[in-house]
PDB file of C-alpha atoms in Angstrom:
ATOM      1  CA  MET A   1      46.696 -86.483  33.834  1.00 52.00           C
ATOM      2  CA  ARG A   2      46.914 -89.793  32.221  1.00 51.00           C
ATOM      3  CA  THR A   3      50.357 -89.098  30.433  1.00 49.00           C
ATOM      4  CA  ARG A   4      51.322 -88.571  34.307  1.00 51.00           C
ATOM      5  CA  ARG A   5      50.431 -91.567  35.342  1.00 52.00           C
ATOM      6  CA  CYS A   6      51.722 -93.431  32.145  1.00 52.00           C
ATOM      7  CA  TYR A   7      55.156 -92.185  33.378  1.00 52.00           C
ATOM      8  CA  LEU A   8      54.220 -92.596  37.245  1.00 54.00           C
ATOM      9  CA  LEU A   9      54.229 -96.580  37.151  1.00 53.00           C
ATOM     10  CA  PRO A  10      57.770 -97.227  35.748  1.00 51.00           C
ATOM     11  CA  LEU A  11      59.330 -94.401  37.797  1.00 52.00           C
ATOM     12  CA  CYS A  12      58.029 -96.444  40.867  1.00 50.00           C
ATOM     13  CA  ILE A  13      59.200 -99.549  39.445  1.00 50.00           C
ATOM     14  CA  LEU A  14      62.563 -98.140  39.001  1.00 49.00           C
ATOM     15  CA  LEU A  15      62.941 -96.480  42.623  1.00 48.00           C
ATOM     16  CA  MET A  16      61.987 -99.681  44.162  1.00 49.00           C
ATOM     17  CA  PHE A  17      64.670-101.720  41.981  1.00 45.00           C
ATOM     18  CA  PHE A  18      67.375 -99.124  43.430  1.00 45.00           C
ATOM     19  CA  PHE A  19      66.088 -99.274  47.059  1.00 45.00           C
ATOM     20  CA  THR A  20      65.564-103.108  47.561  1.00 45.00           C
ATOM     21  CA  LYS A  21      68.329-104.748  49.429  1.00 48.00           C
ATOM     22  CA  ILE A  22      70.142-107.791  47.727  1.00 52.00           C
ATOM     23  CA  VAL A  23      72.327-110.310  48.571  1.00 54.00           C
ATOM     24  CA  MET A  24      76.266-109.707  47.530  1.00 62.00           C
ATOM     25  CA  ALA A  25      78.401-112.842  47.553  1.00 79.00           C
ATOM     26  CA  GLN A  26      81.575-112.068  50.078  1.00 90.00           C
ATOM     27  CA  GLU A  27      84.850-114.151  49.298  1.00 92.00           C
ATOM     28  CA  ILE A  28      86.721-115.913  52.012  1.00 93.00           C
ATOM     29  CA  THR A  29      90.610-115.923  51.553  1.00 93.00           C
ATOM     30  CA  LEU A  30      91.754-119.225  53.283  1.00 96.00           C
ATOM     31  CA  THR A  31      95.152-118.219  55.195  1.00 96.00           C
ATOM     32  CA  ASN A  32      95.154-120.138  58.298  1.00 97.00           C
ATOM     33  CA  GLU A  33      95.444-123.789  58.065  1.00 98.00           C
ATOM     34  CA  ILE A  34      95.356-125.542  61.584  1.00 98.00           C
ATOM     35  CA  ILE A  35      95.208-128.772  60.981  1.00 98.00           C
ATOM     36  CA  HIS A  36      96.764-130.912  57.640  1.00 97.00           C
ATOM     37  CA  PHE A  37      97.124-135.050  57.074  1.00 97.00           C
ATOM     38  CA  ASN A  38      97.636-137.350  54.625  1.00 96.00           C
ATOM     39  CA  LYS A  39      94.761-139.668  53.873  1.00 94.00           C
ATOM     40  CA  TYR A  40      94.768-142.742  55.175  1.00 92.00           C
ATOM     41  CA  LYS A  41      93.971-145.491  52.145  1.00 92.00           C
ATOM     42  CA  ASP A  42      90.771-144.355  50.668  1.00 93.00           C
ATOM     43  CA  PHE A  43      88.872-142.935  53.754  1.00 97.00           C
ATOM     44  CA  ASP A  44      87.970-139.392  53.226  1.00 97.00           C
ATOM     45  CA  LEU A  45      86.634-136.576  55.653  1.00 98.00           C
ATOM     46  CA  GLN A  46      82.699-136.418  55.562  1.00 97.00           C
ATOM     47  CA  GLY A  47      81.148-134.523  58.477  1.00 97.00           C
ATOM     48  CA  PHE A  48      82.904-132.705  61.747  1.00 98.00           C
ATOM     49  CA  THR A  49      81.586-130.442  64.667  1.00 98.00           C
ATOM     50  CA  VAL A  50      83.201-128.569  67.826  1.00 98.00           C
ATOM     51  CA  THR A  51      82.598-129.990  71.403  1.00 97.00           C
ATOM     52  CA  ASP A  52      83.665-128.000  74.293  1.00 95.00           C
ATOM     53  CA  LYS A  53      87.361-129.299  74.067  1.00 95.00           C
ATOM     54  CA  TYR A  54      87.773-131.045  71.054  1.00 97.00           C
ATOM     55  CA  ILE A  55      87.096-130.729  66.745  1.00 98.00           C
ATOM     56  CA  VAL A  56      85.412-134.088  65.939  1.00 98.00           C
ATOM     57  CA  ALA A  57      85.871-135.501  62.406  1.00 98.00           C
ATOM     58  CA  VAL A  58      84.670-138.284  60.563  1.00 98.00           C
ATOM     59  CA  LEU A  59      86.044-140.384  57.849  1.00 98.00           C
ATOM     60  CA  ILE A  60      84.741-143.046  56.380  1.00 97.00           C
ATOM     61  CA  SER A  61      86.072-145.702  53.210  1.00 96.00           C
ATOM     62  CA  ASP A  62      85.197-145.605  49.593  1.00 94.00           C
ATOM     63  CA  ASP A  63      82.434-148.380  50.272  1.00 95.00           C
ATOM     64  CA  GLU A  64      81.590-146.618  53.701  1.00 94.00           C
ATOM     65  CA  ASN A  65      81.870-150.095  55.496  1.00 95.00           C
ATOM     66  CA  GLU A  66      84.988-148.763  57.739  1.00 96.00           C
ATOM     67  CA  SER A  67      84.819-145.395  59.715  1.00 96.00           C
ATOM     68  CA  ILE A  68      87.541-143.428  61.579  1.00 97.00           C
ATOM     69  CA  ILE A  69      86.515-140.893  64.124  1.00 97.00           C
ATOM     70  CA  LYS A  70      89.658-138.421  64.819  1.00 97.00           C
ATOM     71  CA  LEU A  71      89.649-136.115  68.172  1.00 96.00           C
ATOM     72  CA  PHE A  72      91.805-133.341  67.904  1.00 98.00           C
ATOM     73  CA  ASP A  73      92.424-130.508  70.766  1.00 97.00           C
ATOM     74  CA  LYS A  74      90.736-127.265  69.807  1.00 96.00           C
ATOM     75  CA  LYS A  75      93.499-125.069  71.240  1.00 96.00           C
ATOM     76  CA  THR A  76      96.607-126.699  70.102  1.00 98.00           C
ATOM     77  CA  PHE A  77      94.809-128.904  67.173  1.00 98.00           C
ATOM     78  CA  MET A  78      96.777-131.371  68.313  1.00 98.00           C
ATOM     79  CA  GLU A  79      95.845-135.134  67.158  1.00 97.00           C
ATOM     80  CA  VAL A  80      94.735-136.706  70.794  1.00 95.00           C
ATOM     81  CA  ASN A  81      92.943-139.837  69.353  1.00 94.00           C
ATOM     82  CA  SER A  82      91.707-142.021  66.600  1.00 94.00           C
ATOM     83  CA  ILE A  83      88.895-144.768  66.950  1.00 94.00           C
ATOM     84  CA  TYR A  84      88.746-146.792  64.128  1.00 95.00           C
ATOM     85  CA  GLY A  85      85.355-148.192  63.901  1.00 93.00           C
ATOM     86  CA  GLY A  86      82.704-150.106  61.680  1.00 92.00           C
ATOM     87  CA  SER A  87      80.449-148.718  59.570  1.00 93.00           C
ATOM     88  CA  LEU A  88      78.864-144.965  60.400  1.00 95.00           C
ATOM     89  CA  GLY A  89      77.064-144.769  56.672  1.00 93.00           C
ATOM     90  CA  HIS A  90      78.014-141.724  54.519  1.00 94.00           C
ATOM     91  CA  ALA A  91      78.357-139.448  57.803  1.00 96.00           C
ATOM     92  CA  ASN A  92      77.636-136.669  55.972  1.00 95.00           C
ATOM     93  CA  ASP A  93      77.127-134.408  58.678  1.00 97.00           C
ATOM     94  CA  VAL A  94      78.211-134.691  62.652  1.00 98.00           C
ATOM     95  CA  ALA A  95      76.321-132.862  65.489  1.00 98.00           C
ATOM     96  CA  TYR A  96      77.049-131.699  69.182  1.00 98.00           C
ATOM     97  CA  ASN A  97      74.356-131.436  71.648  1.00 97.00           C
ATOM     98  CA  THR A  98      75.535-129.369  74.451  1.00 94.00           C
ATOM     99  CA  ASN A  99      72.445-130.459  76.843  1.00 93.00           C
ATOM    100  CA  ASN A 100      73.331-134.156  76.942  1.00 95.00           C
ATOM    101  CA  ASN A 101      77.246-133.894  75.938  1.00 96.00           C
ATOM    102  CA  LEU A 102      76.389-136.130  72.934  1.00 97.00           C
ATOM    103  CA  ILE A 103      77.646-136.332  69.541  1.00 97.00           C
ATOM    104  CA  TYR A 104      75.556-137.185  66.939  1.00 98.00           C
ATOM    105  CA  VAL A 105      76.601-138.389  63.256  1.00 98.00           C
ATOM    106  CA  ILE A 106      73.918-138.736  60.604  1.00 97.00           C
ATOM    107  CA  ASP A 107      74.184-141.459  57.907  1.00 92.00           C
ATOM    108  CA  ASN A 108      72.863-139.759  55.013  1.00 88.00           C
ATOM    109  CA  GLY A 109      69.919-140.421  53.142  1.00 86.00           C
ATOM    110  CA  ASN A 110      68.948-142.331  56.268  1.00 92.00           C
ATOM    111  CA  LYS A 111      67.093-142.537  59.719  1.00 95.00           C
ATOM    112  CA  ASP A 112      69.644-143.952  61.592  1.00 95.00           C
ATOM    113  CA  VAL A 113      71.939-141.545  63.821  1.00 97.00           C
ATOM    114  CA  HIS A 114      74.419-143.016  65.998  1.00 97.00           C
ATOM    115  CA  LEU A 115      75.061-141.281  69.206  1.00 97.00           C
ATOM    116  CA  PHE A 116      79.013-140.718  70.988  1.00 97.00           C
ATOM    117  CA  ASP A 117      79.900-139.815  74.200  1.00 96.00           C
ATOM    118  CA  ALA A 118      81.622-136.918  73.303  1.00 95.00           C
ATOM    119  CA  ASN A 119      84.686-136.742  75.887  1.00 91.00           C
ATOM    120  CA  THR A 120      85.358-140.629  74.973  1.00 91.00           C
ATOM    121  CA  LEU A 121      83.622-141.203  71.494  1.00 92.00           C
ATOM    122  CA  GLU A 122      82.444-144.626  73.529  1.00 94.00           C
ATOM    123  CA  TYR A 123      79.478-145.293  71.254  1.00 95.00           C
ATOM    124  CA  ILE A 124      76.167-144.681  72.949  1.00 96.00           C
ATOM    125  CA  LYS A 125      73.689-146.142  70.725  1.00 96.00           C
ATOM    126  CA  THR A 126      71.739-145.863  67.421  1.00 96.00           C
ATOM    127  CA  ILE A 127      68.443-143.980  67.474  1.00 96.00           C
ATOM    128  CA  GLU A 128      65.634-143.559  64.546  1.00 96.00           C
ATOM    129  CA  SER A 129      65.144-139.803  63.396  1.00 96.00           C
ATOM    130  CA  ASP A 130      61.672-139.151  61.871  1.00 95.00           C
ATOM    131  CA  ILE A 131      63.024-137.884  58.622  1.00 95.00           C
ATOM    132  CA  GLU A 132      65.975-139.159  56.292  1.00 95.00           C
ATOM    133  CA  LEU A 133      68.865-136.848  57.396  1.00 96.00           C
ATOM    134  CA  ARG A 134      71.331-135.028  54.867  1.00 95.00           C
ATOM    135  CA  SER A 135      72.454-132.233  57.344  1.00 97.00           C
ATOM    136  CA  LEU A 136      72.301-131.737  61.388  1.00 97.00           C
ATOM    137  CA  THR A 137      73.229-128.774  63.788  1.00 98.00           C
ATOM    138  CA  TYR A 138      71.941-128.469  67.392  1.00 97.00           C
ATOM    139  CA  ILE A 139      71.207-124.994  68.313  1.00 95.00           C
ATOM    140  CA  ASN A 140      71.993-124.131  72.013  1.00 90.00           C
ATOM    141  CA  ASP A 141      70.630-121.095  73.332  1.00 88.00           C
ATOM    142  CA  LYS A 142      67.115-122.807  71.884  1.00 91.00           C
ATOM    143  CA  GLY A 143      67.318-126.524  72.582  1.00 93.00           C
ATOM    144  CA  TYR A 144      66.767-128.050  69.510  1.00 95.00           C
ATOM    145  CA  PHE A 145      67.965-129.441  66.107  1.00 97.00           C
ATOM    146  CA  LEU A 146      68.155-127.603  62.588  1.00 96.00           C
ATOM    147  CA  ALA A 147      67.831-130.944  60.407  1.00 96.00           C
ATOM    148  CA  ARG A 148      67.919-131.166  56.482  1.00 95.00           C
ATOM    149  CA  ASN A 149      66.109-133.667  54.171  1.00 93.00           C
ATOM    150  CA  ILE A 150      67.317-132.905  50.610  1.00 90.00           C
ATOM    151  CA  THR A 151      66.170-129.462  50.023  1.00 91.00           C
ATOM    152  CA  THR A 152      63.830-128.813  53.212  1.00 94.00           C
ATOM    153  CA  GLY A 153      64.722-128.292  56.759  1.00 95.00           C
ATOM    154  CA  TYR A 154      62.912-129.666  59.935  1.00 96.00           C
ATOM    155  CA  ILE A 155      63.042-128.850  63.206  1.00 96.00           C
ATOM    156  CA  LEU A 156      63.633-131.420  65.657  1.00 96.00           C
ATOM    157  CA  ASP A 157      63.869-131.995  69.658  1.00 94.00           C
ATOM    158  CA  ASP A 158      66.819-134.080  71.501  1.00 90.00           C
ATOM    159  CA  ASN A 159      65.386-137.383  70.329  1.00 92.00           C
ATOM    160  CA  LEU A 160      65.191-135.872  66.766  1.00 95.00           C
ATOM    161  CA  LYS A 161      61.462-136.186  66.465  1.00 96.00           C
ATOM    162  CA  LEU A 162      59.508-133.786  64.869  1.00 96.00           C
ATOM    163  CA  LEU A 163      58.589-130.373  66.605  1.00 94.00           C
ATOM    164  CA  LYS A 164      56.978-128.879  63.726  1.00 88.00           C
ATOM    165  CA  GLU A 165      55.688-130.970  60.545  1.00 86.00           C
ATOM    166  CA  LYS A 166      55.882-127.723  58.399  1.00 89.00           C
ATOM    167  CA  PRO A 167      59.535-126.959  56.962  1.00 93.00           C
ATOM    168  CA  PHE A 168      61.086-123.368  58.129  1.00 92.00           C
ATOM    169  CA  ILE A 169      63.280-123.836  55.021  1.00 93.00           C
ATOM    170  CA  TRP A 170      62.609-125.337  51.506  1.00 89.00           C
ATOM    171  CA  GLY A 171      64.526-124.953  47.956  1.00 88.00           C
ATOM    172  CA  LEU A 172      67.629-125.026  49.323  1.00 89.00           C
ATOM    173  CA  ASN A 173      70.110-126.089  46.215  1.00 81.00           C
ATOM    174  CA  ILE A 174      67.811-127.831  44.167  1.00 80.00           C
ATOM    175  CA  SER A 175      70.643-128.563  41.050  1.00 85.00           C
ATOM    176  CA  SER A 176      71.547-131.730  40.469  1.00 85.00           C
ATOM    177  CA  LYS A 177      75.421-130.118  40.105  1.00 89.00           C
ATOM    178  CA  VAL A 178      75.494-129.360  43.924  1.00 91.00           C
ATOM    179  CA  ALA A 179      77.154-131.719  46.511  1.00 92.00           C
ATOM    180  CA  ARG A 180      74.839-130.895  49.410  1.00 94.00           C
ATOM    181  CA  GLN A 181      77.377-130.844  52.799  1.00 96.00           C
ATOM    182  CA  GLY A 182      76.626-130.325  56.216  1.00 97.00           C
ATOM    183  CA  TRP A 183      75.599-127.302  57.848  1.00 97.00           C
ATOM    184  CA  ALA A 184      76.015-124.931  61.318  1.00 97.00           C
ATOM    185  CA  TYR A 185      74.413-122.637  63.355  1.00 96.00           C
ATOM    186  CA  TRP A 186      76.245-119.532  64.598  1.00 95.00           C
ATOM    187  CA  GLN A 187      74.827-116.100  65.867  1.00 92.00           C
ATOM    188  CA  ASP A 188      71.155-116.680  65.042  1.00 93.00           C
ATOM    189  CA  LYS A 189      72.104-117.837  61.366  1.00 95.00           C
ATOM    190  CA  LEU A 190      72.039-121.215  59.444  1.00 96.00           C
ATOM    191  CA  TYR A 191      75.605-121.847  57.339  1.00 97.00           C
ATOM    192  CA  TYR A 192      74.942-124.125  54.852  1.00 97.00           C
ATOM    193  CA  ALA A 193      78.202-125.644  52.717  1.00 97.00           C
ATOM    194  CA  THR A 194      78.064-126.593  49.057  1.00 96.00           C
ATOM    195  CA  TRP A 195      80.262-127.667  46.496  1.00 95.00           C
ATOM    196  CA  SER A 196      79.454-127.389  42.716  1.00 94.00           C
ATOM    197  CA  TRP A 197      80.426-131.189  41.905  1.00 89.00           C
ATOM    198  CA  ILE A 198      82.769-131.844  39.112  1.00 86.00           C
ATOM    199  CA  ARG A 199      81.592-134.906  38.267  1.00 85.00           C
ATOM    200  CA  MET A 200      77.861-133.862  37.479  1.00 86.00           C
ATOM    201  CA  GLY A 201      79.625-130.825  35.044  1.00 87.00           C
ATOM    202  CA  GLY A 202      79.924-128.205  38.485  1.00 89.00           C
ATOM    203  CA  ASP A 203      83.283-126.030  38.584  1.00 91.00           C
ATOM    204  CA  GLY A 204      84.444-127.218  41.811  1.00 91.00           C
ATOM    205  CA  THR A 205      83.367-123.930  43.406  1.00 94.00           C
ATOM    206  CA  ASN A 206      82.691-123.736  47.305  1.00 96.00           C
ATOM    207  CA  THR A 207      79.784-122.003  48.475  1.00 96.00           C
ATOM    208  CA  ILE A 208      78.755-121.562  51.640  1.00 97.00           C
ATOM    209  CA  TYR A 209      74.881-120.321  51.771  1.00 96.00           C
ATOM    210  CA  VAL A 210      73.430-118.379  55.236  1.00 96.00           C
ATOM    211  CA  TYR A 211      69.945-118.293  56.275  1.00 96.00           C
ATOM    212  CA  ASP A 212      68.110-116.861  58.934  1.00 94.00           C
ATOM    213  CA  LEU A 213      65.665-119.282  61.288  1.00 91.00           C
ATOM    214  CA  ASN A 214      63.201-118.171  58.827  1.00 89.00           C
ATOM    215  CA  GLY A 215      64.738-119.990  56.370  1.00 90.00           C
ATOM    216  CA  ARG A 216      65.393-116.596  54.034  1.00 93.00           C
ATOM    217  CA  LYS A 217      69.187-116.151  52.453  1.00 93.00           C
ATOM    218  CA  GLU A 218      71.028-113.521  53.726  1.00 93.00           C
ATOM    219  CA  ASN A 219      74.419-113.811  52.538  1.00 94.00           C
ATOM    220  CA  GLU A 220      76.607-115.893  50.407  1.00 95.00           C
ATOM    221  CA  LEU A 221      80.075-116.758  50.937  1.00 96.00           C
ATOM    222  CA  VAL A 222      82.549-118.187  48.342  1.00 96.00           C
ATOM    223  CA  ILE A 223      85.865-120.000  49.132  1.00 95.00           C
ATOM    224  CA  ASP A 224      88.715-121.034  46.881  1.00 86.00           C
ATOM    225  CA  LYS A 225      88.187-123.535  44.571  1.00 89.00           C
ATOM    226  CA  ASP A 226      91.612-124.772  44.552  1.00 92.00           C
ATOM    227  CA  ALA A 227      91.434-125.958  48.110  1.00 93.00           C
ATOM    228  CA  GLY A 228      89.526-129.189  47.446  1.00 96.00           C
ATOM    229  CA  GLU A 229      85.764-130.226  48.243  1.00 96.00           C
ATOM    230  CA  LEU A 230      84.190-128.477  51.350  1.00 97.00           C
ATOM    231  CA  GLU A 231      82.794-130.983  53.186  1.00 97.00           C
ATOM    232  CA  ASP A 232      81.272-129.394  56.092  1.00 98.00           C
ATOM    233  CA  VAL A 233      81.038-126.298  58.232  1.00 98.00           C
ATOM    234  CA  ALA A 234      81.544-125.503  62.094  1.00 98.00           C
ATOM    235  CA  PHE A 235      82.525-122.288  64.223  1.00 97.00           C
ATOM    236  CA  LEU A 236      85.252-122.218  66.803  1.00 97.00           C
ATOM    237  CA  ASP A 237      85.882-118.920  69.095  1.00 93.00           C
ATOM    238  CA  ASP A 238      83.461-117.020  66.678  1.00 92.00           C
ATOM    239  CA  ASN A 239      85.257-118.260  63.518  1.00 97.00           C
ATOM    240  CA  ILE A 240      84.545-120.396  60.974  1.00 97.00           C
ATOM    241  CA  LEU A 241      86.212-123.909  60.598  1.00 98.00           C
ATOM    242  CA  LEU A 242      86.154-125.164  57.262  1.00 98.00           C
ATOM    243  CA  GLY A 243      87.606-128.816  56.253  1.00 98.00           C
ATOM    244  CA  PHE A 244      88.349-129.961  52.972  1.00 98.00           C
ATOM    245  CA  ASN A 245      89.125-133.120  51.226  1.00 97.00           C
ATOM    246  CA  GLY A 246      91.964-132.039  48.998  1.00 95.00           C
ATOM    247  CA  TYR A 247      92.640-132.753  45.381  1.00 92.00           C
ATOM    248  CA  ASP A 248      96.366-134.358  46.390  1.00 91.00           C
ATOM    249  CA  ASN A 249      94.840-136.729  48.671  1.00 94.00           C
ATOM    250  CA  TYR A 250      94.752-134.893  51.967  1.00 96.00           C
ATOM    251  CA  VAL A 251      92.683-133.719  53.945  1.00 98.00           C
ATOM    252  CA  ALA A 252      92.750-130.272  55.594  1.00 98.00           C
ATOM    253  CA  PHE A 253      91.392-127.734  58.129  1.00 98.00           C
ATOM    254  CA  TYR A 254      91.324-123.527  58.131  1.00 98.00           C
ATOM    255  CA  LEU A 255      89.981-121.063  61.321  1.00 98.00           C
ATOM    256  CA  GLU A 256      89.406-118.036  59.324  1.00 97.00           C
ATOM    257  CA  LYS A 257      87.358-114.800  60.287  1.00 94.00           C
ATOM    258  CA  ILE A 258      84.178-113.699  58.650  1.00 86.00           C
ATOM    259  CA  GLU A 259      82.865-110.098  59.218  1.00 76.00           C
ATOM    260  CA  PRO A 260      78.522-109.836  59.089  1.00 62.00           C
ATOM    261  CA  ASN A 261      78.072-108.915  55.584  1.00 56.00           C
ATOM    262  CA  GLU A 262      74.707-106.931  55.722  1.00 50.00           C
ATOM    263  CA  LYS A 263      72.503-106.431  52.502  1.00 50.00           C
ATOM    264  CA  ARG A 264      72.769-103.670  50.723  1.00 44.00           C
ATOM    265  CA  THR A 265      71.121-101.527  48.117  1.00 42.00           C
ATOM    266  CA  ILE A 266      71.992-100.617  44.596  1.00 39.00           C
ATOM    267  CA  LEU A 267      73.087 -97.073  45.151  1.00 41.00           C
ATOM    268  CA  GLU A 268      75.254 -98.158  48.072  1.00 39.00           C
ATOM    269  CA  ILE A 269      76.763-100.700  46.265  1.00 35.00           C
ATOM    270  CA  ASN A 270      78.259 -98.447  44.107  1.00 41.00           C
ATOM    271  CA  GLU A 271      79.442 -96.044  46.060  1.00 39.00           C
ATOM    272  CA  GLU A 272      82.044 -98.807  47.052  1.00 36.00           C
ATOM    273  CA  ASP A 273      85.499 -98.015  45.651  1.00 35.00           C
ATOM    274  CA  GLU A 274      86.348-101.343  45.477  1.00 38.00           C
ATOM    275  CA  ILE A 275      84.075-104.635  44.552  1.00 35.00           C
ATOM    276  CA  LEU A 276      84.883-108.061  44.666  1.00 36.00           C
ATOM    277  CA  GLU A 277      84.916-110.071  41.243  1.00 41.00           C
ATOM    278  CA  THR A 278      82.044-112.099  42.521  1.00 41.00           C
ATOM    279  CA  ASP A 279      80.034-109.009  43.123  1.00 41.00           C
ATOM    280  CA  LYS A 280      81.030-107.827  39.537  1.00 41.00           C
ATOM    281  CA  LYS A 281      79.690-110.554  37.972  1.00 47.00           C
ATOM    282  CA  ASN A 282      76.402-109.723  39.640  1.00 47.00           C
ATOM    283  CA  ASN A 283      76.346-106.190  39.139  1.00 46.00           C
ATOM    284  CA  TYR A 284      76.311-106.884  35.396  1.00 50.00           C
ATOM    285  CA  SER A 285      73.320-108.712  36.398  1.00 57.00           C
ATOM    286  CA  TYR A 286      71.343-106.366  37.431  1.00 52.00           C
ATOM    287  CA  GLY A 287      72.917-103.893  34.552  1.00 60.00           C
ATOM    288  CA  ILE A 288      70.906-106.246  32.289  1.00 73.00           C
ATOM    289  CA  ILE A 289      68.054-106.117  34.356  1.00 73.00           C
ATOM    290  CA  LEU A 290      68.159-102.475  34.963  1.00 67.00           C
ATOM    291  CA  GLY A 291      68.642-101.987  30.685  1.00 73.00           C
ATOM    292  CA  ILE A 292      65.569-103.750  30.658  1.00 82.00           C
ATOM    293  CA  ILE A 293      63.621-101.830  33.267  1.00 77.00           C
ATOM    294  CA  LEU A 294      64.449 -98.718  31.344  1.00 74.00           C
ATOM    295  CA  LEU A 295      63.657-100.129  27.744  1.00 79.00           C
ATOM    296  CA  LEU A 296      59.857-100.620  29.183  1.00 79.00           C
ATOM    297  CA  ILE A 297      59.864 -97.134  30.546  1.00 77.00           C
ATOM    298  CA  ILE A 298      60.834 -95.962  26.826  1.00 78.00           C
ATOM    299  CA  ILE A 299      58.355 -97.988  25.302  1.00 80.00           C
ATOM    300  CA  MET A 300      55.659 -96.905  27.615  1.00 74.00           C
ATOM    301  CA  SER A 301      56.340 -93.805  27.421  1.00 70.00           C
ATOM    302  CA  LEU A 302      56.202 -93.955  23.605  1.00 72.00           C
ATOM    303  CA  PHE A 303      53.184 -95.614  24.017  1.00 68.00           C
ATOM    304  CA  CYS A 304      51.214 -92.568  26.024  1.00 67.00           C
ATOM    305  CA  LEU A 305      53.063 -89.853  23.851  1.00 63.00           C
ATOM    306  CA  LYS A 306      51.035 -91.868  20.898  1.00 62.00           C
ATOM    307  CA  LYS A 307      47.713 -92.030  22.968  1.00 59.00           C
ATOM    308  CA  LYS A 308      48.062 -88.224  23.211  1.00 57.00           C
ATOM    309  CA  SER A 309      48.484 -87.446  19.880  1.00 59.00           C
ATOM    310  CA  ARG A 310      45.296 -89.733  18.460  1.00 58.00           C
TER     311      ARG A 310
END
């Protein structure tokens, strides 16, 4: 009876490993470039968003003392207007509040948020958030903001005051090699753009981490690193909008389709005929784990047999 129990525990562990749902990276191939322009002086793209009529993008100078807000028609993708102005800080993210038709531009790592009219880009005022902001997106169907402060996510009201002091998400990309960019809400999911910071030892990979509204990671979207540095993410007509600072002194936007990527088990993955290269790397890691588990089973089995022989 004892021998059977010795075998039962490792067998249960092995079955749990096979049937546990895991996240597999999904690759986005860039094929549909909709906006492309050369950089003006030393101005780089930062945050952007989509309103009822426009794609609104903010560019800032290297010293962050000047800014340009560009408007593009969201149907034709033609530039409608460019407004030159003073400092908006780092402008790491831009959000659109459908309830008041205002654009919110955050100053990365500060509490100041600059408000603009979404139709005219007229400056309205600057307000102060309860927390220092680094990413911001508005959830239209719920009527509140999701905000990021370094590695922690909070829920804020229309005036950027904390609705809940307890974070809804934490531990976001705490590696110093990851440049943490903007994020956006779409279909009950949060899409968080990051870039593997070359200057800090990264390899330039662009990754979007997908979370549910309880802070659980659902997916990873990996994008060609040759496109440049991914700055932000938004959604237009159920397609994902990606904006890059290209390595050849240009700014480019792509509009791509993405498919839902549900979590799968190891058994389900092995039934696929074709697996992305990123999936293969993940499978290699899981193979190592599986090997360790099998080794533990063998050791425990030998131990049980040894005890039985005594």
